[in-house]
Structures are given as C-alpha cells and as structure tokens.
XYZ file of C-alpha atoms in Angstrom:
621
model
C 14.484 19.052 -31.976
C 15.965 15.285 -31.710
C 14.388 13.037 -29.172
C 16.117 12.578 -26.154
C 14.948 9.598 -24.394
C 15.997 7.278 -26.976
C 19.771 8.533 -26.187
C 19.736 7.891 -22.393
C 20.802 4.808 -20.638
C 21.588 6.613 -17.278
C 20.749 10.032 -15.522
C 24.270 11.209 -15.454
C 23.730 13.496 -19.269
C 20.871 15.286 -17.718
C 22.927 16.800 -15.182
C 24.499 18.698 -18.429
C 21.485 19.613 -19.793
C 20.331 23.225 -19.950
C 16.572 24.336 -18.945
C 15.134 23.915 -23.136
C 16.278 20.144 -22.769
C 14.942 19.493 -19.708
C 11.066 20.649 -20.638
C 11.815 18.684 -23.419
C 12.650 15.950 -21.354
C 10.252 15.930 -19.114
C 7.689 16.039 -22.788
C 9.705 13.239 -24.085
C 8.891 10.617 -20.490
C 5.558 11.759 -19.719
C 4.236 10.247 -23.186
C 6.498 7.906 -22.271
C 4.758 6.746 -18.701
C 0.974 7.495 -20.746
C 1.951 4.850 -23.878
C 3.019 2.434 -21.628
C 0.470 2.230 -18.236
C -1.983 2.215 -21.088
C -0.907 -0.760 -22.652
C -0.062 -2.182 -19.582
C -2.212 -0.627 -16.690
C -0.574 1.171 -13.724
C -0.480 3.801 -11.345
C -1.226 6.966 -13.671
C -2.214 9.693 -13.051
C 0.693 9.737 -9.594
C 3.627 9.171 -12.035
C 1.908 12.088 -14.640
C 1.913 14.493 -11.674
C 6.206 13.463 -10.571
C 7.224 14.087 -14.021
C 9.006 17.771 -14.012
C 10.695 16.518 -10.357
C 11.970 13.349 -11.134
C 13.622 14.952 -13.916
C 14.620 17.869 -11.621
C 15.840 15.802 -8.596
C 18.374 13.607 -11.254
C 19.171 17.269 -12.874
C 20.406 18.387 -9.611
C 21.894 15.552 -7.298
C 24.555 12.939 -8.507
C 22.179 9.884 -8.695
C 22.981 6.836 -7.251
C 25.390 7.964 -5.122
C 23.271 10.584 -3.807
C 20.330 8.570 -2.834
C 16.410 9.625 -3.598
C 13.960 7.396 -1.712
C 10.160 7.207 -2.854
C 7.487 7.104 -0.508
C 4.749 4.398 -1.195
C 6.792 4.909 -5.087
C 4.216 4.183 -7.008
C 4.918 7.552 -8.535
C 8.435 6.019 -9.562
C 7.688 5.465 -13.368
C 9.049 7.929 -14.395
C 12.183 7.793 -12.172
C 12.750 3.825 -13.594
C 12.601 5.670 -17.133
C 15.435 7.755 -16.732
C 17.824 5.144 -14.472
C 17.795 2.645 -18.110
C 14.624 1.112 -17.614
C 12.929 2.198 -20.389
C 13.141 -1.006 -22.139
C 11.560 -3.008 -19.938
C 8.683 -0.505 -19.283
C 6.469 -2.509 -21.675
C 6.193 -5.476 -18.722
C 5.386 -3.376 -16.021
C 4.104 -5.344 -13.145
C 4.139 -8.549 -16.460
C 5.616 -11.875 -14.440
C 9.287 -11.445 -14.836
C 9.236 -7.411 -15.673
C 9.834 -4.973 -13.634
C 8.045 -3.842 -10.427
C 5.179 -0.704 -10.512
C 7.979 -0.196 -7.001
C 10.839 0.640 -6.558
C 12.973 -2.650 -5.554
C 16.243 -2.493 -5.537
C 17.560 -5.977 -6.518
C 16.145 -4.573 -9.735
C 18.521 -1.039 -10.239
C 20.727 0.880 -8.286
C 19.319 3.609 -8.786
C 16.829 2.392 -6.422
C 18.014 3.336 -2.865
C 15.526 1.979 -1.108
C 12.206 -1.025 -1.444
C 9.911 -0.008 -1.132
C 5.073 -0.118 -1.425
C 3.807 1.220 1.870
C 3.920 4.136 3.015
C 5.619 7.085 5.181
C 8.658 5.121 5.335
C 10.850 7.334 3.281
C 12.684 9.569 5.498
C 13.395 6.965 7.817
C 15.043 5.394 5.805
C 16.613 7.954 3.664
C 18.068 9.933 7.222
C 19.854 6.359 7.699
C 21.396 6.235 4.823
C 22.184 10.163 5.566
C 23.455 9.163 8.651
C 25.451 5.974 7.350
C 27.087 8.485 5.361
C 28.011 11.127 7.366
C 29.277 8.087 10.223
C 31.521 6.459 7.303
C 32.535 9.724 6.281
C 30.778 10.058 2.821
C 29.692 13.180 0.669
C 26.740 12.665 0.044
C 23.062 13.269 0.251
C 19.877 11.478 0.776
C 16.806 13.253 0.314
C 13.270 11.448 0.598
C 10.309 12.491 -1.589
C 6.819 11.572 0.412
C 3.772 12.154 -0.736
C 1.003 14.763 1.616
C -1.211 11.470 2.028
C 1.683 9.558 4.274
C 2.476 12.593 5.565
C -0.866 11.634 7.632
C 1.279 8.437 9.269
C 2.804 8.402 12.343
C 6.224 7.208 10.961
C 6.870 10.132 9.328
C 6.076 12.175 12.178
C 8.619 9.842 14.498
C 10.860 10.126 11.296
C 11.207 13.583 11.416
C 10.892 14.423 14.886
C 14.181 12.345 14.923
C 15.853 14.156 11.423
C 14.470 17.165 12.707
C 17.622 17.372 15.496
C 20.394 15.414 13.468
C 23.673 16.475 11.906
C 23.437 15.598 8.075
C 22.726 15.583 4.660
C 19.424 15.215 4.844
C 16.383 16.925 2.482
C 13.168 16.183 2.546
C 10.417 17.101 -0.313
C 6.590 17.329 0.647
C 4.836 17.009 -2.595
C 2.048 17.271 -1.546
C -0.747 17.012 -4.636
C -3.687 17.411 -3.396
C -3.845 21.475 -3.705
C -2.813 23.914 -6.375
C -1.117 26.740 -7.021
C -2.891 29.710 -8.948
C -0.216 31.944 -10.819
C 0.623 35.060 -8.000
C 1.087 32.998 -5.650
C 3.419 30.926 -7.887
C 5.165 33.984 -8.792
C 5.987 34.827 -5.363
C 6.759 31.979 -4.579
C 9.468 31.517 -7.022
C 11.049 34.177 -5.264
C 10.244 34.077 -2.066
C 12.125 29.795 -2.134
C 14.981 30.885 -4.238
C 15.560 33.784 -1.712
C 15.141 31.431 1.322
C 17.154 28.477 -0.206
C 19.694 31.114 -0.861
C 23.133 30.729 0.882
C 22.523 34.470 1.267
C 18.999 34.910 3.229
C 21.203 31.628 5.014
C 24.023 33.507 6.490
C 21.720 37.148 6.626
C 19.947 34.923 9.052
C 22.516 33.031 10.936
C 24.634 36.271 11.613
C 21.806 38.361 12.613
C 20.799 36.089 15.397
C 24.382 35.810 16.167
C 24.505 39.343 16.690
C 21.622 39.876 18.788
C 22.092 37.016 19.995
C 23.611 39.524 23.654
C 20.613 41.285 23.753
C 18.058 38.594 24.538
C 14.706 40.937 24.502
C 15.788 42.299 20.599
C 16.823 39.177 19.747
C 13.558 37.233 20.819
C 11.464 39.480 18.501
C 14.098 39.153 16.112
C 13.512 34.864 15.441
C 9.134 36.175 16.426
C 9.679 38.811 13.174
C 11.219 35.919 11.027
C 8.788 33.218 11.749
C 5.612 35.645 11.395
C 7.065 37.021 8.208
C 7.404 33.238 6.432
C 4.091 32.430 8.219
C 2.209 34.697 5.914
C 3.082 33.237 2.942
C 4.170 29.842 3.738
C 2.869 27.338 6.137
C 6.825 26.597 7.748
C 5.537 26.711 11.317
C 5.537 23.681 11.782
C 8.360 22.065 9.650
C 11.123 24.223 11.425
C 9.532 23.851 14.683
C 10.947 19.833 14.083
C 14.152 21.555 13.256
C 14.272 21.410 9.325
C 15.361 24.363 7.048
C 11.452 24.913 5.601
C 11.632 26.487 2.010
C 8.139 26.576 -0.305
C 5.994 26.412 -1.125
C 6.392 25.998 -5.361
C 5.434 24.174 -8.281
C 6.071 21.514 -8.749
C 5.928 21.016 -12.558
C 8.115 25.031 -12.869
C 11.936 23.620 -13.892
C 12.210 27.545 -13.527
C 11.598 27.205 -9.850
C 12.339 23.592 -8.958
C 16.248 23.700 -10.538
C 17.342 26.142 -8.623
C 15.734 25.995 -5.457
C 16.979 22.166 -5.285
C 20.332 23.396 -6.199
C 20.411 25.671 -3.216
C 18.823 23.367 -1.000
C 21.916 20.688 -1.792
C 24.263 23.456 -0.597
C 22.952 24.031 2.861
C 24.244 22.476 6.446
C 21.557 20.632 8.261
C 17.996 18.937 7.739
C 15.758 20.877 4.862
C 11.797 21.155 3.913
C 10.986 21.816 0.450
C 7.780 21.542 -0.134
C 6.636 21.175 -3.854
C 2.760 21.249 -5.002
C 2.291 18.715 -8.408
C -0.887 18.438 -10.164
C -2.016 14.248 -10.061
C -2.368 13.046 -13.478
C -1.056 16.599 -14.557
C -0.486 16.932 -18.820
C -2.892 14.270 -19.393
C -6.344 16.706 -19.281
C -8.563 13.524 -18.551
C -6.536 12.033 -15.300
C -6.160 15.755 -14.339
C -10.143 16.300 -14.366
C -10.492 12.622 -12.704
C -7.647 11.040 -10.997
C -8.864 8.659 -8.508
C -10.822 6.787 -11.574
C -6.855 6.916 -13.109
C -4.218 6.570 -9.772
C -4.907 2.179 -11.253
C -5.989 1.627 -14.689
C -6.144 -1.604 -16.595
C -5.208 -1.387 -20.410
C -7.052 1.826 -21.920
C -6.739 4.227 -25.890
C -4.495 6.957 -24.315
C -6.863 8.464 -27.179
C -10.300 7.837 -26.246
C -9.622 7.521 -22.010
C -11.584 4.332 -19.996
C -14.319 2.850 -21.050
C -17.322 1.018 -18.635
C -17.071 -2.161 -20.040
C -20.630 -3.065 -22.430
C -20.902 -6.015 -20.056
C -22.148 -6.740 -16.693
C -18.394 -7.546 -14.337
C -18.550 -9.783 -11.905
C -19.929 -8.267 -8.625
C -16.297 -8.989 -6.174
C -15.673 -9.206 -2.780
C -14.967 -5.489 -1.858
C -18.315 -4.916 -3.710
C -20.028 -7.465 -1.713
C -18.649 -5.815 2.169
C -19.085 -2.117 0.774
C -22.907 -3.556 0.275
C -22.916 -5.377 3.320
C -21.875 -3.004 5.498
C -24.971 -0.397 4.411
C -27.247 -3.342 4.893
C -25.997 -3.995 8.007
C -25.638 -0.518 9.157
C -29.390 0.769 8.116
C -30.572 -2.071 10.716
C -28.177 -2.005 14.164
C -27.661 2.095 14.216
C -24.155 1.692 17.075
C -22.295 0.338 13.523
C -19.869 2.124 11.977
C -17.617 2.181 9.398
C -13.223 3.001 9.645
C -10.560 3.038 7.152
C -7.092 3.870 6.678
C -7.252 6.140 3.985
C -8.655 2.929 1.306
C -11.892 4.793 0.659
C -12.139 3.038 -2.976
C -10.447 0.188 -2.286
C -11.988 -0.990 0.655
C -16.097 0.292 -1.438
C -16.567 2.546 1.391
C -18.011 5.129 -1.475
C -21.819 4.237 -1.556
C -21.488 4.070 2.740
C -20.232 7.875 3.083
C -22.896 8.823 0.868
C -25.258 6.588 2.749
C -23.952 7.029 6.797
C -21.575 10.265 6.528
C -21.885 10.198 10.134
C -20.255 6.898 11.348
C -17.985 6.111 8.274
C -14.314 6.841 9.087
C -11.712 7.768 7.269
C -8.401 8.535 9.149
C -5.657 8.494 6.973
C -3.058 7.009 6.705
C -2.807 5.228 10.536
C -3.081 2.382 10.345
C -2.410 1.526 14.134
C -4.765 4.408 15.577
C -7.177 2.907 12.789
C -7.246 -0.274 15.031
C -7.243 1.356 18.498
C -9.830 4.052 17.268
C -11.851 0.863 16.637
C -10.791 -0.012 19.966
C -12.057 3.330 22.266
C -15.403 3.069 20.100
C -16.086 -0.473 20.853
C -15.353 0.267 24.386
C -18.867 2.316 24.440
C -20.941 0.235 22.799
C -20.652 0.327 19.066
C -19.300 -1.639 16.894
C -17.096 -1.063 14.472
C -15.540 -2.773 11.158
C -12.389 -2.091 10.098
C -11.752 -2.054 6.086
C -7.984 -2.790 5.768
C -6.191 -4.554 3.928
C -4.662 -7.828 5.073
C -1.507 -6.541 4.087
C -1.819 -3.366 5.346
C -3.217 -4.773 8.730
C 0.273 -5.855 9.930
C 1.179 -2.245 10.415
C -1.351 -2.387 13.546
C -0.202 -6.048 15.131
C 0.639 -4.413 18.361
C -2.811 -2.377 18.768
C -4.822 -5.287 17.095
C -3.650 -7.473 20.511
C -2.943 -5.309 22.935
C -5.955 -2.487 22.451
C -8.052 -5.032 20.929
C -7.341 -8.736 21.727
C -6.103 -8.624 25.135
C -9.683 -5.569 26.304
C -11.838 -8.569 23.962
C -13.713 -5.860 21.693
C -15.920 -6.900 19.421
C -14.276 -5.180 16.044
C -14.402 -6.725 12.703
C -11.893 -6.898 10.757
C -12.451 -6.995 7.100
C -9.289 -7.893 5.549
C -10.212 -7.551 1.578
C -6.462 -8.108 -0.563
C -5.994 -11.432 1.393
C -3.864 -14.416 -0.456
C -1.920 -12.721 -3.696
C -2.677 -9.635 -5.188
C -1.083 -9.651 -8.987
C 0.901 -7.428 -10.296
C 1.599 -4.919 -6.951
C 3.153 -8.454 -5.861
C 4.532 -9.447 -2.591
C 4.104 -6.200 -0.732
C 0.616 -6.489 -1.669
C -0.201 -9.548 -1.078
C -2.200 -10.696 1.560
C -0.308 -14.599 2.508
C 0.609 -13.638 6.198
C -2.874 -13.406 8.071
C -3.350 -16.745 9.315
C -0.947 -17.333 11.538
C -0.201 -14.366 12.612
C -4.020 -13.522 14.009
C -4.115 -17.006 14.959
C -2.004 -17.541 17.569
C -4.161 -14.572 19.165
C -5.988 -14.778 21.232
C -9.472 -14.093 21.654
C -9.326 -13.616 17.754
C -11.037 -15.628 15.164
C -11.105 -15.961 11.387
C -13.076 -16.773 8.717
C -12.200 -17.923 5.859
C -15.521 -17.503 2.658
C -14.996 -19.168 0.398
C -17.414 -17.067 -2.610
C -19.698 -13.752 -2.707
C -22.371 -15.742 -0.864
C -20.132 -17.576 1.922
C -18.028 -14.353 2.237
C -21.686 -11.582 3.022
C -22.762 -14.575 5.211
C -19.445 -14.116 7.371
C -19.561 -10.887 7.166
C -22.431 -11.270 9.587
C -21.177 -14.300 11.794
C -18.320 -11.878 12.385
C -20.805 -8.970 13.521
C -22.593 -10.829 15.459
C -20.006 -11.395 17.598
C -18.864 -10.016 20.986
C -15.307 -10.671 20.472
C -12.570 -9.103 17.935
C -13.067 -11.577 14.669
C -12.064 -11.089 10.769
C -12.449 -12.321 8.085
C -10.716 -12.950 5.028
C -10.806 -12.915 1.278
C -9.503 -12.430 -1.458
C -9.241 -9.354 -5.144
C -11.409 -9.647 -7.381
C -13.976 -12.141 -8.073
C -14.179 -15.447 -7.150
C -16.731 -17.945 -7.855
C -19.826 -16.001 -8.914
C -22.167 -17.671 -6.515
C -24.393 -14.238 -6.153
C -24.970 -13.278 -2.752
C -28.266 -13.836 -0.868
C -29.630 -9.916 0.305
C -30.991 -10.886 3.611
C -28.730 -10.661 6.058
C -28.066 -14.559 6.716
C -25.243 -15.501 9.391
C -23.263 -19.258 9.228
C -22.958 -21.314 12.196
C -19.646 -19.566 14.217
C -16.763 -22.496 13.460
C -18.868 -24.765 11.904
C -17.142 -25.853 8.258
C -19.869 -27.977 6.060
C -19.025 -31.345 3.358
C -19.272 -30.412 0.259
C -18.377 -33.409 -1.460
C -17.659 -37.044 0.421
C -15.295 -39.557 -1.446
C -12.768 -41.813 0.084
C -9.428 -42.380 0.881
C -8.643 -38.321 0.861
C -10.533 -35.411 2.643
C -9.010 -32.283 1.254
C -9.684 -30.052 3.854
C -10.190 -25.946 2.230
C -9.705 -22.630 3.006
C -11.179 -20.091 1.281
C -11.909 -19.086 -2.227
C -9.755 -22.298 -3.169
C -12.559 -24.974 -2.103
C -13.582 -24.665 -6.216
C -10.448 -25.668 -7.514
C -10.563 -28.743 -4.852
C -13.594 -30.216 -6.254
C -13.057 -29.928 -9.217
C -9.451 -31.835 -8.318
C -11.582 -34.049 -5.566
C -14.026 -35.497 -8.981
C -10.477 -37.124 -11.044
C -9.547 -38.230 -6.956
C -13.106 -39.381 -6.202
C -11.703 -36.740 -2.834
C -14.199 -36.146 -0.464
C -13.637 -31.915 -0.338
C -14.640 -29.785 3.329
C -15.412 -26.166 3.480
C -13.473 -25.443 6.268
C -15.137 -21.227 6.119
C -13.916 -21.013 9.827
C -9.144 -20.903 10.344
C -10.025 -19.812 13.911
C -12.249 -21.989 15.417
C -11.553 -25.246 14.086
C -14.230 -27.872 13.350
C -12.023 -29.811 15.269
C -15.435 -32.222 15.468
C -15.753 -32.626 11.082
C -12.117 -32.501 11.618
C -11.647 -35.447 13.811
C -14.596 -37.479 12.331
C -13.091 -36.628 8.309
C -9.477 -38.182 10.236
C -10.803 -41.475 11.410
C -13.234 -42.111 8.042
C -9.981 -41.875 5.808
C -6.916 -42.357 4.021
C -4.857 -39.279 4.675
C -5.436 -35.397 4.780
C -4.793 -32.504 2.009
C -4.722 -28.984 3.799
C -5.445 -25.883 1.452
C -4.596 -21.751 1.591
C -3.940 -19.235 0.134
C -2.277 -18.286 2.546
C 1.589 -18.825 4.195
C 1.703 -22.684 4.746
C 4.138 -21.837 7.711
C 1.701 -21.287 10.907
C -1.402 -21.232 8.226
C -4.629 -22.958 8.588
C -2.378 -26.341 7.757
C -1.321 -26.008 11.076
C -4.045 -25.575 12.847
C -5.575 -28.928 11.604
C -1.955 -31.083 12.484
C -2.020 -29.247 16.188
C -5.761 -30.162 16.290
C -5.443 -33.672 15.155
C -2.363 -33.981 17.652
C -4.632 -32.785 20.502
C -6.504 -35.243 19.350
C -4.631 -38.120 19.273
C -4.695 -38.958 15.439
C -1.985 -39.843 13.019
C -2.837 -39.530 9.577
C -1.004 -38.604 6.856
C -1.314 -34.586 6.176
C -0.198 -32.755 3.173
C -0.079 -28.611 2.934
C -0.902 -27.175 0.556
C -0.880 -23.219 0.108
C 1.910 -20.645 0.063
C 5.834 -21.704 0.134
C 7.630 -19.907 2.680
C 9.121 -17.015 -0.025
C 7.699 -13.907 -1.563
C 5.641 -14.337 -3.979
C 6.146 -11.416 -7.656
C 3.857 -9.697 -9.353
C 1.820 -11.383 -12.054
C -0.729 -12.093 -13.412
C -2.823 -14.201 -10.506
C -4.329 -17.167 -12.491
C -0.290 -18.051 -13.721
C 0.978 -17.196 -10.377
C -1.589 -20.329 -8.604
C -0.857 -22.348 -11.932
C 2.401 -22.420 -10.974
C 2.612 -21.970 -7.059
C -0.064 -25.433 -8.413
C -3.186 -24.434 -6.752
C -4.894 -24.307 -9.643
C -6.858 -27.960 -9.839
C -4.391 -29.378 -11.917
C -1.504 -28.784 -9.523
C -3.797 -29.919 -6.406
C -4.408 -33.199 -7.998
C -1.041 -33.787 -9.390
C 0.473 -33.166 -5.903
C -1.603 -34.906 -4.228
C -0.538 -37.869 -6.706
C 2.465 -37.571 -6.453
C 2.199 -37.026 -2.045
C 0.114 -40.749 -1.658
C 1.100 -42.088 -5.460
C -0.860 -45.435 -3.095
C -3.833 -44.250 -3.036
C -4.143 -42.471 -5.523
C -3.946 -44.997 -8.125
C -6.311 -47.238 -5.802
C -8.915 -44.559 -6.178
C -8.751 -43.880 -9.535
C-alpha cells in the first residue's frame, strides 16, 4: 500500500477511509511520533498510547466543527500530525516551533489550550452548552486520562455535566491497566451493544412500560445496574447522570470506530471508557513508560542511553537528598506530592520512608489542605510541588495554611523559565502571589549548596515558608552533607564595587557577578524575597548611587517591587532598575537562549544597566 500520511493535510479524508486504511494510518502516525520525538525530545509514552484513539476520533467526528478537548495535552502529537502540522513536527518544543501542548493560536483544531490536568470536561461542557444555546449541531468530546480524573475539578465538571442536556462525550483514557484478550473480545461486543440504538431504546421502553408498576420498575432498574456492573464499572459514572460504555481496547479500531459511531447518535451526556497502553508499539517504552514519558533526544534503535559522564546535580536531586537526610533526623517530617514523585525528586524518600510519603494524586488543593491537617497535629509537612502547580491551590494556601500560620514547607520546583514546556509550566508568578500573603516567607537560593541550606532554614521556622528553585542544574556548587541553616531573612554581599549595587534574588546571581566585573558594581545575594534584609538594603542604598534588582520571575509585584516598597518606607529615594520576566507569557525554547533574549544573561544585564545609567556606567568603566 502507498503511504497515506504524506497525502494528508487535514483530517477530512480520514472520514472516508476503510478499516484497513485506518490501521495503516495508525501505524504510520506511530512511526512519525517515534521518529520526531527521538530527534527533538518530548512526551513519548503517552503519545504512542493514543494513536488509534486519535485516528478513530478524526474518522468519526467532523473536526474541527466537532470539538476535541484533550486533557493535559501531552498526548496530542498524533492529533497535531493529523491536523496539518506533520511537516512542522521537527520544530516540536523548539523556539519558534510548535508547542508540545494544544494551543488555540496554533491551529483551529486545538479547540482549547491545555497543559495542566483535569480541565477538559469543564471546557468541553462549556462548548457543548454554547452550541446548544446558539442552536448549532456539534459534538464536544473531552479526552481525559485516569490520572487526571483524580482531581476534584474533573468531578465538579462531571457533577454539572450529568444534568446537562447537550452533545457531550467524555472519554476516559485508562492507561494504567490492561485487558486480556478474552475480556477484550467480550467487552467489544458489550460496548457496541450498549452504545447501539437498540439497547438504548429497549432500556427506555422497558422503563416506560414498567413505570406504572413501581416494584417492577425498581426491580428492572436494579437488574440493569447489576447486569452491567458484573462486567463494567458503570455505577459511579451513571450516578453522575452519564450513560457509561466500556471498558474497550483503545488500540482496537474494530472496537473504537463502531462504538464511537453509536455514541455519536445518542442523546445526553455519554461516557466511554477505553483502555490503552503507554508506549504502545515501541517495546522499550512499553517496558518502561516512566523513563520514556519525557525523554530527550535518543536513537530509537538503541533507546535511552545513560550519559557516560556524570551530569551535574540538579536542584531537584538536592531537594530529594535533603528530604531524606532531614527525615532521618526528624521523625515528624512527612513528604507530600500531587502525583509528581519522579518530577519532584521523591523516589528515594518513598523507598526509605514509605509510611511518611503521601502521593495524593493530581489534587493540588487537597495536597495543601492535607498538609495543613498534618501540621495541626504536630507533624512537619513538606509539600514538593511545581511553582506553576501551586497556583491551583492558592485559596488553600491562604485560608488553610497562612491564616492558621502552620509550619508547612513548600519546595517549589521549576521556578522561573522551564524551556521546552513553555508558558504553562513556567514558574513566573510565585514571588508576587506568595509575598502578599501574611505569615509567608520566600527563600531564593542562588545555587545547589544554598538550596540545601535554605531548605533547612525553612524547615526550622514555625510558619509557612516556600523555597523556590529552578529546573535542572545551577552553578554546580556542591552542597555540604550537613544540615546547616543559613540565617533567616539575611542576605550577603558577594562583591563590593561602587556606584551601582545589583540585588540578585536566586540563580541569576552568577550572571550578575560576571556583569558586575565589567561595571565594577556591588553584588548582593539577597537570598530572601520575604522577609527582605531591610538593614542590608538600606545600607546599600545609602552607599550607592543606583540600585538594580534581578530575579527570574515576574517583575510586576516581584522581589524588585518589594525593594521599592521597602525604600519608600525607609524614606530613601534612589533610581531603581528592575530586571526580570516581562509582562507577557514566555513561550517554549532553550532556557539559555530564552534568558539571553530577555536580557537576563551576563551580557544582557550589563547592557541594560549601561542603558539605564549611562553616566554611572561610563564613569566606572
């Protein structure tokens, strides 16, 4: 057969394909995903697992008129390939290239921008109800993974959707279990039967006939529930008001296509449960879907190869080691993660302290309030969470932790820019949104050694403290094995110059030191965004002509704003230049190039200072 994929520029021809062509297309899409991700890096296991489902959806539904809403969106590479972006796949997650997640600005087929979990049902319901209100005949389909279904927002949406009369289909992509062949064959038959018009009509007729005889009607309802319950876990979702169908094999087009066709013609909210396998079709990813979840570049014929040279220790690894060392000394410590064990560095902690490790699922709100409950009983919770994920628990942070002034440590990974994951995962806003909360403190370590020390400082406090640190490695300063703390709320002068003082918050200290050499400027490692070292700030303000603040976070409301506020309180008037992330979302790309483009590398810092303070800079050079 001639290749199909090179001839496709949009999904419309797929609707005319027969079953053999659909299977051929799925094979070609899987090969395309593997080839491109191995060259660019990105999410692999999840995308290999959704190939057949994606092909079937574009075959059955009239996209983009019918709306497909992908939860999280890290499994949409097949969708991108089929919707006119195959030739741009080599630019995946590269600066100026296509995103690793759905983006409305990128394609009309990306109906809703995602990257965080559990939003799909709410968004799809909104689209379905909008279509009904406008009198438009269209379907809305939410595709959500079993992990994302652990979040409360998903159940809030299910609760709302179950009473809505609209064309909504929720597909649960369950990739945490497998179907043996006999069960798969049986479920294929049952799914098609239950999604067919005959079953739906018979069920409704039977209920209407028996409605006049309440005991018989109740008996019929119970029989229906128990008969379906023997082969499918229908009860929960039907209680929400959905018609549940499945589970079916998500890699079997002979199951997927007729079932979707039948569901398309049913009224009211529908729920389809499909079972897929992460890494499907690539044996190495099937065997280790975690390792192949988000690999860098690799040779598909060989697989992921460990680097021959020992890579620099990452901030995440520093945190993981600190957590284990502190737990060994203090039995009150408990570690909490919202489904990010590997990403947040808790693998060893779980192995060594299983009774003190809590993975609460994708439930950031619950994670924070759960930590508050533990703290109320005298334990010392450490919540390991990405900066951008903590945004989802802001109310709990204020009401359940800060107002009660509970000693919870928040280890904020991925602070600042994150590179290929882009704006949705960048931790740009934690300093502004945390520093306005009473009782909260914020530590900004400049390197790996300080990260360990400031984590200890945070742990010693009797109030909530956040320690923010970036993705990957920093300057490469090896931490001490001791658990020594740094003074709370105190900074340090790292270089004494004259004229201009640079106040650095976090890892940008090191490019600031390089820029300061050329300018003969003073550099202060502030370490804390809250509380500020006001005594040191006032001393520097009185002895220098101008102040520069530097942070890998949003300028608006950030650490630089805190400096301006403190100067105003002290009655000190000095020209201040604030450097940091501008008031716009920073898209995906190489982190070094992104920082350079924003003027946050050594050359950019120097250029910005010289442009803002030309007289001082000239006099110093």
